[in-house]
PDB file of C-alpha atoms in Angstrom:
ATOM      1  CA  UNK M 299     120.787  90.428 113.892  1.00 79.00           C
ATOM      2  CA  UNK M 300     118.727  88.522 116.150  1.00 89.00           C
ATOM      3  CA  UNK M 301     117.112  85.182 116.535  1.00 93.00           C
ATOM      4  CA  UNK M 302     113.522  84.521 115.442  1.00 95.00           C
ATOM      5  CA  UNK M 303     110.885  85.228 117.802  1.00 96.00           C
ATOM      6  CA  UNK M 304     110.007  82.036 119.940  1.00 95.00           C
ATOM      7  CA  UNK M 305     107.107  81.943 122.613  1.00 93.00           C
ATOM      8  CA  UNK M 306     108.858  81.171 125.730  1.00 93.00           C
ATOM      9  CA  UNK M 307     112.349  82.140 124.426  1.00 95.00           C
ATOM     10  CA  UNK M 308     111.648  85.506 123.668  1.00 95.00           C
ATOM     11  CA  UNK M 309     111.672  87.387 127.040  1.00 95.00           C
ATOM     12  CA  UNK M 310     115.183  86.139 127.734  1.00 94.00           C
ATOM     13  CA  UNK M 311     116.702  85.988 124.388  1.00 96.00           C
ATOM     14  CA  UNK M 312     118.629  89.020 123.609  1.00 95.00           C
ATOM     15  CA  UNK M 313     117.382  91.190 119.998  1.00 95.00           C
ATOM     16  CA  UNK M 314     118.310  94.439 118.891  1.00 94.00           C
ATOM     17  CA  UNK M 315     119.430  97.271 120.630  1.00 94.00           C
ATOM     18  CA  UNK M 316     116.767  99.059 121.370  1.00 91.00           C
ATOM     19  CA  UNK M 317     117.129 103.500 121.095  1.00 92.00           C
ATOM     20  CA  UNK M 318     114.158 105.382 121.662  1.00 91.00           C
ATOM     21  CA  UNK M 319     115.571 108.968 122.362  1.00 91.00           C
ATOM     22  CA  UNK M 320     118.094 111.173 120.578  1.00 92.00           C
ATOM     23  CA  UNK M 321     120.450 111.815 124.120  1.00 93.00           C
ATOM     24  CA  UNK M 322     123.609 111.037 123.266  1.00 91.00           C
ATOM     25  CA  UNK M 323     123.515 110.837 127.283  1.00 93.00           C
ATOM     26  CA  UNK M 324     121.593 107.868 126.912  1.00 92.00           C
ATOM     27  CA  UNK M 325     123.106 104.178 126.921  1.00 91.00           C
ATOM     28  CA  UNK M 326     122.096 102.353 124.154  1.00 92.00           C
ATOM     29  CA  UNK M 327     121.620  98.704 125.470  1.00 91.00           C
ATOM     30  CA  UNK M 328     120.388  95.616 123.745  1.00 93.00           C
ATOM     31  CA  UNK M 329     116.849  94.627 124.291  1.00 95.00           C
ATOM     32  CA  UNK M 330     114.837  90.782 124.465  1.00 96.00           C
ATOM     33  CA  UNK M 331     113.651  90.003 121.324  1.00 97.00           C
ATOM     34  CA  UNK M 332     109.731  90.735 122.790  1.00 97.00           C
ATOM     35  CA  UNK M 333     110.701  93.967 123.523  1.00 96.00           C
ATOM     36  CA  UNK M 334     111.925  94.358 119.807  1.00 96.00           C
ATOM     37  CA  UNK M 335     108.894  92.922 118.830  1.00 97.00           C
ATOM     38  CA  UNK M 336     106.595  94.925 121.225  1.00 97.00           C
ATOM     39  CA  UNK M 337     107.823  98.159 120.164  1.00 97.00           C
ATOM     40  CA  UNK M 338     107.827  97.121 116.456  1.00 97.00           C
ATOM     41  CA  UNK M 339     103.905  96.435 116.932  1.00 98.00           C
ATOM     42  CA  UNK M 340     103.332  99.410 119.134  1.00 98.00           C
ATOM     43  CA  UNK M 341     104.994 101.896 116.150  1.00 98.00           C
ATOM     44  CA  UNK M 342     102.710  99.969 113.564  1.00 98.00           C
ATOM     45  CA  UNK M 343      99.770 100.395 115.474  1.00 98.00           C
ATOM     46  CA  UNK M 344     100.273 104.393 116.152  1.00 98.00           C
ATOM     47  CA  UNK M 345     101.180 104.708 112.908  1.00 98.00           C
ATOM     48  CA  UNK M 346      98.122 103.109 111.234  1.00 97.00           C
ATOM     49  CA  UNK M 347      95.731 105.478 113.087  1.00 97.00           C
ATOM     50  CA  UNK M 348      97.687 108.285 111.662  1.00 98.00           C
ATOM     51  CA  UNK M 349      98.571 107.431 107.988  1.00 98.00           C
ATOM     52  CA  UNK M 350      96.237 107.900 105.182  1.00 97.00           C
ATOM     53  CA  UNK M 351      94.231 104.674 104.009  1.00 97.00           C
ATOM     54  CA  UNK M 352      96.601 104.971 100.807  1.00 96.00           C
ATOM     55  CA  UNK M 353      99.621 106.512  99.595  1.00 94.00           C
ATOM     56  CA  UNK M 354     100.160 109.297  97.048  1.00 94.00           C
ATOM     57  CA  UNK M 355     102.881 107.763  96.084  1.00 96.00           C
ATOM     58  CA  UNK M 356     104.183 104.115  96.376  1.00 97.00           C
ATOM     59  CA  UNK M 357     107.000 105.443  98.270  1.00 96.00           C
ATOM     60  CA  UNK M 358     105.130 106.952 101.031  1.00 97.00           C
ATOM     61  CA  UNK M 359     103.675 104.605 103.969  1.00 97.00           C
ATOM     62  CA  UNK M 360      99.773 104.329 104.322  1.00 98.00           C
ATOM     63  CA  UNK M 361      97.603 102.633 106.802  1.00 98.00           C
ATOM     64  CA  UNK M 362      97.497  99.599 104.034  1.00 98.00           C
ATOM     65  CA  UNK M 363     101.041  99.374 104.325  1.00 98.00           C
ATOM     66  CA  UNK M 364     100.805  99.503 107.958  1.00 98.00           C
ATOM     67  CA  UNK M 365      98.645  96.687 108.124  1.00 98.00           C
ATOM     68  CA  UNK M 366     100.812  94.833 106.345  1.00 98.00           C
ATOM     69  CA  UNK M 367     103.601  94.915 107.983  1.00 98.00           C
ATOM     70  CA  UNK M 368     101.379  94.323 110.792  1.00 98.00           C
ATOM     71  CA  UNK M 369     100.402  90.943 109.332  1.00 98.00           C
ATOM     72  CA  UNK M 370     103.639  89.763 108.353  1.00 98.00           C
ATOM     73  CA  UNK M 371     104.979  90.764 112.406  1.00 97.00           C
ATOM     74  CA  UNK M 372     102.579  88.673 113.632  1.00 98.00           C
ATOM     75  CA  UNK M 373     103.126  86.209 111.629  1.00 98.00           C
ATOM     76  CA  UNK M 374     106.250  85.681 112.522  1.00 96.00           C
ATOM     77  CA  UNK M 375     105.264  85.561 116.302  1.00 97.00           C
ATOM     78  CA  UNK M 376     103.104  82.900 115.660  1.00 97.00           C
ATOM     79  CA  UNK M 377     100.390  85.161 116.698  1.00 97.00           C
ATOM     80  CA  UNK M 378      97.908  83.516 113.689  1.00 98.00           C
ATOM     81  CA  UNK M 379      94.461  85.391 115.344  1.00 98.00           C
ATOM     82  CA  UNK M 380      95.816  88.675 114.694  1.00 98.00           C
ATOM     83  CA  UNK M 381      98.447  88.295 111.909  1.00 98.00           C
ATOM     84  CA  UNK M 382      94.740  87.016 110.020  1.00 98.00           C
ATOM     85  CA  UNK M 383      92.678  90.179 111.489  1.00 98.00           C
ATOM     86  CA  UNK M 384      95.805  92.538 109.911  1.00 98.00           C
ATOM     87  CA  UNK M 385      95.756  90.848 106.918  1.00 98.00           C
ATOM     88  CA  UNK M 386      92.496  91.190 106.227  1.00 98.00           C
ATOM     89  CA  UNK M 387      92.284  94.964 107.182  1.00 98.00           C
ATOM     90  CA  UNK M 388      94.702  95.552 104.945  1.00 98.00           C
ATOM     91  CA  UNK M 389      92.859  93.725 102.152  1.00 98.00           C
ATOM     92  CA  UNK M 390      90.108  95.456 102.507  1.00 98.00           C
ATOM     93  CA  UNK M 391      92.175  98.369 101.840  1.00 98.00           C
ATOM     94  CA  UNK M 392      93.886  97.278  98.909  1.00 98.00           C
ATOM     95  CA  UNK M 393      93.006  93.851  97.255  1.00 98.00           C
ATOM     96  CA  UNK M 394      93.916  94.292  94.120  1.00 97.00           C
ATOM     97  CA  UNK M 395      96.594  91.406  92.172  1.00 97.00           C
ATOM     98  CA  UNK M 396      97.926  91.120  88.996  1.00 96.00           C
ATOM     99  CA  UNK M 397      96.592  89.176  86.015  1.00 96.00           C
ATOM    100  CA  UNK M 398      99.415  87.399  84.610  1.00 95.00           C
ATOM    101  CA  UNK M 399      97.891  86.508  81.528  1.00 95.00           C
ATOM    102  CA  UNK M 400      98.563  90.196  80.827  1.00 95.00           C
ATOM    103  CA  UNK M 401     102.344  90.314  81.659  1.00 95.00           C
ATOM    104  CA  UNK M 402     105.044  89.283  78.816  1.00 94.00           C
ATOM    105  CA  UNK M 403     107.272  86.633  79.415  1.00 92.00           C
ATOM    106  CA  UNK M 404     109.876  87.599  76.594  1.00 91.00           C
ATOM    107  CA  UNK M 405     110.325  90.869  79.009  1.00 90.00           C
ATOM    108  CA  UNK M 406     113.876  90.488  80.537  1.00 86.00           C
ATOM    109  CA  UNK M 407     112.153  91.076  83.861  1.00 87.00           C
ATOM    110  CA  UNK M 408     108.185  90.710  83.005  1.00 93.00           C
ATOM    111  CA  UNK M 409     107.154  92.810  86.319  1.00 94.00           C
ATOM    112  CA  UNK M 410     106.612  96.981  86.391  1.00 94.00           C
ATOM    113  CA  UNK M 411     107.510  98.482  89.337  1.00 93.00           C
ATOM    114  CA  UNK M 412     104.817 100.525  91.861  1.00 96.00           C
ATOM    115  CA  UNK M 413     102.607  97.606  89.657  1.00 96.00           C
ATOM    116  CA  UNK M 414      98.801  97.257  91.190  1.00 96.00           C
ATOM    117  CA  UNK M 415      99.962  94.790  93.683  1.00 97.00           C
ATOM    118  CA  UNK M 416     102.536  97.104  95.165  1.00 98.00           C
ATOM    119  CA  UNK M 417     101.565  98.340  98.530  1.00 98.00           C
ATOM    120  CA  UNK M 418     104.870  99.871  99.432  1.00 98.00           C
ATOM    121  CA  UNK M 419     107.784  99.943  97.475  1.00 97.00           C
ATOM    122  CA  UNK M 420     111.026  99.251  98.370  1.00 94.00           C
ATOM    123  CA  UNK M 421     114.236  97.226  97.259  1.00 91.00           C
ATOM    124  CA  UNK M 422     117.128  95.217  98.638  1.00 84.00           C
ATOM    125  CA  UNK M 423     120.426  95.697  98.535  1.00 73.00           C
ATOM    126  CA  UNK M 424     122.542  92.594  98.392  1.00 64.00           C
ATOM    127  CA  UNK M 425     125.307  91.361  96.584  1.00 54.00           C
ATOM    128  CA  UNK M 426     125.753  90.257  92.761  1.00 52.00           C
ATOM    129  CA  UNK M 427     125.848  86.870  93.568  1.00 51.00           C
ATOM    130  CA  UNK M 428     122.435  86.641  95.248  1.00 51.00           C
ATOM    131  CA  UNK M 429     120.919  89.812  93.047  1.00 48.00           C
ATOM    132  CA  UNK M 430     121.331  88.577  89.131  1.00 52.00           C
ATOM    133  CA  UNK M 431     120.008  85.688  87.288  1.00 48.00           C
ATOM    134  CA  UNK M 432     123.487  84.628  85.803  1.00 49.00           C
ATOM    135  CA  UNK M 433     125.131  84.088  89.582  1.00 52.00           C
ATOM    136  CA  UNK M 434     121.801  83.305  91.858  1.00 60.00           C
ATOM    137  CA  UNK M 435     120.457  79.841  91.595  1.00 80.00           C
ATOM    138  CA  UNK M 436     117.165  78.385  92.249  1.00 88.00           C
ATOM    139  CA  UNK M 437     117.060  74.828  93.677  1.00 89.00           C
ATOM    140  CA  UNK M 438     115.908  72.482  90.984  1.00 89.00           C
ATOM    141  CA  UNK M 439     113.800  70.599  93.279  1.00 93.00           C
ATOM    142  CA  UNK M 440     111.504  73.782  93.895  1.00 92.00           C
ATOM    143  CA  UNK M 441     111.479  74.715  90.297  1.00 93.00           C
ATOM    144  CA  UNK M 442     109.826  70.999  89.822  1.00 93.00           C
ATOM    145  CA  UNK M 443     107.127  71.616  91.711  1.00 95.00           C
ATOM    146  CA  UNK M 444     105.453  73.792  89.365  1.00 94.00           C
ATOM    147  CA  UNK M 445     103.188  72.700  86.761  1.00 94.00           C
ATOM    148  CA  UNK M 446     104.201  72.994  83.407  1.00 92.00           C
ATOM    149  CA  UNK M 447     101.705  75.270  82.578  1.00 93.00           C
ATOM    150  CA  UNK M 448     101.635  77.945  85.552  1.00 94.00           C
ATOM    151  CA  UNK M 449     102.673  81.037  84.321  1.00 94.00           C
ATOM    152  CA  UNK M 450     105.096  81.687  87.094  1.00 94.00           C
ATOM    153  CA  UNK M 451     107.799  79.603  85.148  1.00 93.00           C
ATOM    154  CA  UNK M 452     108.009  81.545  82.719  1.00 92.00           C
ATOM    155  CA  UNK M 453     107.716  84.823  84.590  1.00 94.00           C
ATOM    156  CA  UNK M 454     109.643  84.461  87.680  1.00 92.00           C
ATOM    157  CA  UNK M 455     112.850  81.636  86.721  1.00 91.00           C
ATOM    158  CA  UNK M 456     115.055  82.027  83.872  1.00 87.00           C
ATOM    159  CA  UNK M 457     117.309  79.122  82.463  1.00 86.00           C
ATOM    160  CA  UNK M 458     120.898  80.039  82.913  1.00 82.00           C
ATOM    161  CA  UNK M 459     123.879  79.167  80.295  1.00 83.00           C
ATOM    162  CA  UNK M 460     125.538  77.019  82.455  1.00 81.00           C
ATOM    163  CA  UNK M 461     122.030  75.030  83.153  1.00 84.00           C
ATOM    164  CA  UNK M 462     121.244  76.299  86.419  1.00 86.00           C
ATOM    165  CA  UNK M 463     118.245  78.269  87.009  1.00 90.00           C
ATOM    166  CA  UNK M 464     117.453  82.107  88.344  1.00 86.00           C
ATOM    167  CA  UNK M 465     114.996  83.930  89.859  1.00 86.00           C
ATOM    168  CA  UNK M 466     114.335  87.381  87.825  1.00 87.00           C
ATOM    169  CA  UNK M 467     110.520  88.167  89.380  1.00 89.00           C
ATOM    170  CA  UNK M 468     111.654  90.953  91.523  1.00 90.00           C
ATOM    171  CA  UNK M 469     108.465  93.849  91.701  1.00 94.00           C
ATOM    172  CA  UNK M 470     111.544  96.354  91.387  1.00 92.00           C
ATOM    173  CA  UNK M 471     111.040  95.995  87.559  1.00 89.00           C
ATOM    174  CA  UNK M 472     114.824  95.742  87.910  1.00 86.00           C
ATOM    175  CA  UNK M 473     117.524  92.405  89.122  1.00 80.00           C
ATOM    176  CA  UNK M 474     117.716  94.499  92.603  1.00 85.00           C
ATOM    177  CA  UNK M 475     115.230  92.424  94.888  1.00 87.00           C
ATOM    178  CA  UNK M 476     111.911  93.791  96.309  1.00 91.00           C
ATOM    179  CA  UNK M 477     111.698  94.232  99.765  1.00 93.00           C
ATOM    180  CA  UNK M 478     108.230  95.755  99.982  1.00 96.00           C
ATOM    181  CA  UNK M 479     104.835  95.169 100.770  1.00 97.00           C
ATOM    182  CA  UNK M 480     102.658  93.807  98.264  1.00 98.00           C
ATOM    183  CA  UNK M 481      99.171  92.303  98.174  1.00 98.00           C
ATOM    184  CA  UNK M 482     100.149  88.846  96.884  1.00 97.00           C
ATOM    185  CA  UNK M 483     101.691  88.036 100.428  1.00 98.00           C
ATOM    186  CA  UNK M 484      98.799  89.588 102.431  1.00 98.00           C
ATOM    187  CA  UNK M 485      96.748  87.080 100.828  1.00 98.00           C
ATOM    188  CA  UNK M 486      98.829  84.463 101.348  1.00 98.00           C
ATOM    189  CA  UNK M 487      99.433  85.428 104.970  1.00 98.00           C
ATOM    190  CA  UNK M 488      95.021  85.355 105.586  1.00 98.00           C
ATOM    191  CA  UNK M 489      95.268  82.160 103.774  1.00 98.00           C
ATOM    192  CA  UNK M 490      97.219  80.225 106.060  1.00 98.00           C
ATOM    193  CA  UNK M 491      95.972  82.072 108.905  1.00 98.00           C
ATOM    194  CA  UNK M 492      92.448  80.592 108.087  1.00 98.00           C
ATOM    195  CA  UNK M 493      93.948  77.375 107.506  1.00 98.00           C
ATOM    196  CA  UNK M 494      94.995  77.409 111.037  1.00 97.00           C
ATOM    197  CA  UNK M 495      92.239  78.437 112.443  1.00 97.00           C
ATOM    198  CA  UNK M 496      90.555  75.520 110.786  1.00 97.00           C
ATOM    199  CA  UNK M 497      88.392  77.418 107.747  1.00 97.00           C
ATOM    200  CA  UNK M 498      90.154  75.368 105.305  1.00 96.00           C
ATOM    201  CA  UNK M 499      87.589  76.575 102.944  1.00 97.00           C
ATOM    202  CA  UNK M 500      88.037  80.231 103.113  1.00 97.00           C
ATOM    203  CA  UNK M 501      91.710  79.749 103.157  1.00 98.00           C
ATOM    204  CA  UNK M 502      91.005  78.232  99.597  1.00 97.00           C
ATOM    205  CA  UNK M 503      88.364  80.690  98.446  1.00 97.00           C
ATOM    206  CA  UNK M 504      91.448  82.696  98.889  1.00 97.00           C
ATOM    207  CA  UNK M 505      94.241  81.170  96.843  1.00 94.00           C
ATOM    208  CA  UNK M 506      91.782  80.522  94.109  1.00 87.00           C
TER     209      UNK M 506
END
């Protein structure tokens, strides 16, 4: 557990500890929060010369996936140039979304998993009360802001008995949460990215 990254702060605030070697000799120390990051983008970028352009299986990591995570790193540094050059390379590599006019919204949870948007698969282990629909509550004043006809209503919120509402859109095709990579975000990510920059239409050619 460490604090976001934060230009400025980073150097000095302390992040992970940081192990690169399998000496038990070795003292494992904590590391700033750039170094986390630093390495993080270092493994990426090795790893994305190395991997195949796609996986065999959803399971397995792939330069796409590596990109992706590449994206959503730099993103989160604030680094919009190459979080948007990332996204895109992974895009290239796999573009591909879901129609939702072809998904079921009577389906308990209307999502496959390893589904066409999937870039890597992967799920999230937390407890019952953030993981199933009848505990895990979505703030009403989020919920409003979609319009009555958008298909994510009905496909990622369910009305609970007591009148609150839950999320059940998890890629998982189960209630455990998806913590993959998926092309939905990647999008989004090169969207705002070009917003940023100032191509305001590009970042909409995108979302449309």
């Amino acid at each position: 557990f460490a604090p976001p990254y934060i230009e400025g702060d980073a150097e000095r605030e302390l992040g992970m500890p940081l192990r690169l070697t399998s000496d038990t000799q070795v003292r494992t120390v904590r590391k700033s929060v750039d170094e986390n990051y630093t390495q993080i983008i270092d493994d990426l970028k090795g790893a994305a010369k190395l991997l195949p352009p796609m996986p065999m299986f959803k399971t397995d990591a792939s330069k796409a996936g590596a990109f992706a995570l590449l994206a959503r790193c730099c993103l989160a540094m604030r680094d919009y140039k190459n979080a948007l050059l990332f996204a895109d390379s992974c895009l290239q590599l796999h573009p591909a979304l879901l129609d939702y006019n072809q998904l079921n919204p009577a389906d308990n949870i209307p999502f496959e998993p390893f589904n066409e948007e999937v870039i890597h698969h992967g799920t999230s282990r937390l407890s019952s009360a953030l993981t199933y629909v009848t505990y895990g509550q979505v703030d009403s004043a989020l919920y409003r802001l979609y319009h009555t006809n958008d298909l994510r209503l009905q496909l990622f919120f369910q009305h609970n008995r007591d009148g609150s509402i839950g999320f059940r859109g998890h890629y998982t095709g189960t209630a455990e949460p998806f913590g993959g990579l998926a092309a939905d975000e990647i999008w989004l990510i090169r969207a705002e990215c070009l917003a940023r920059a100032g191509e305001s239409d590009a970042a909409l050619d995108d979302l449309a």
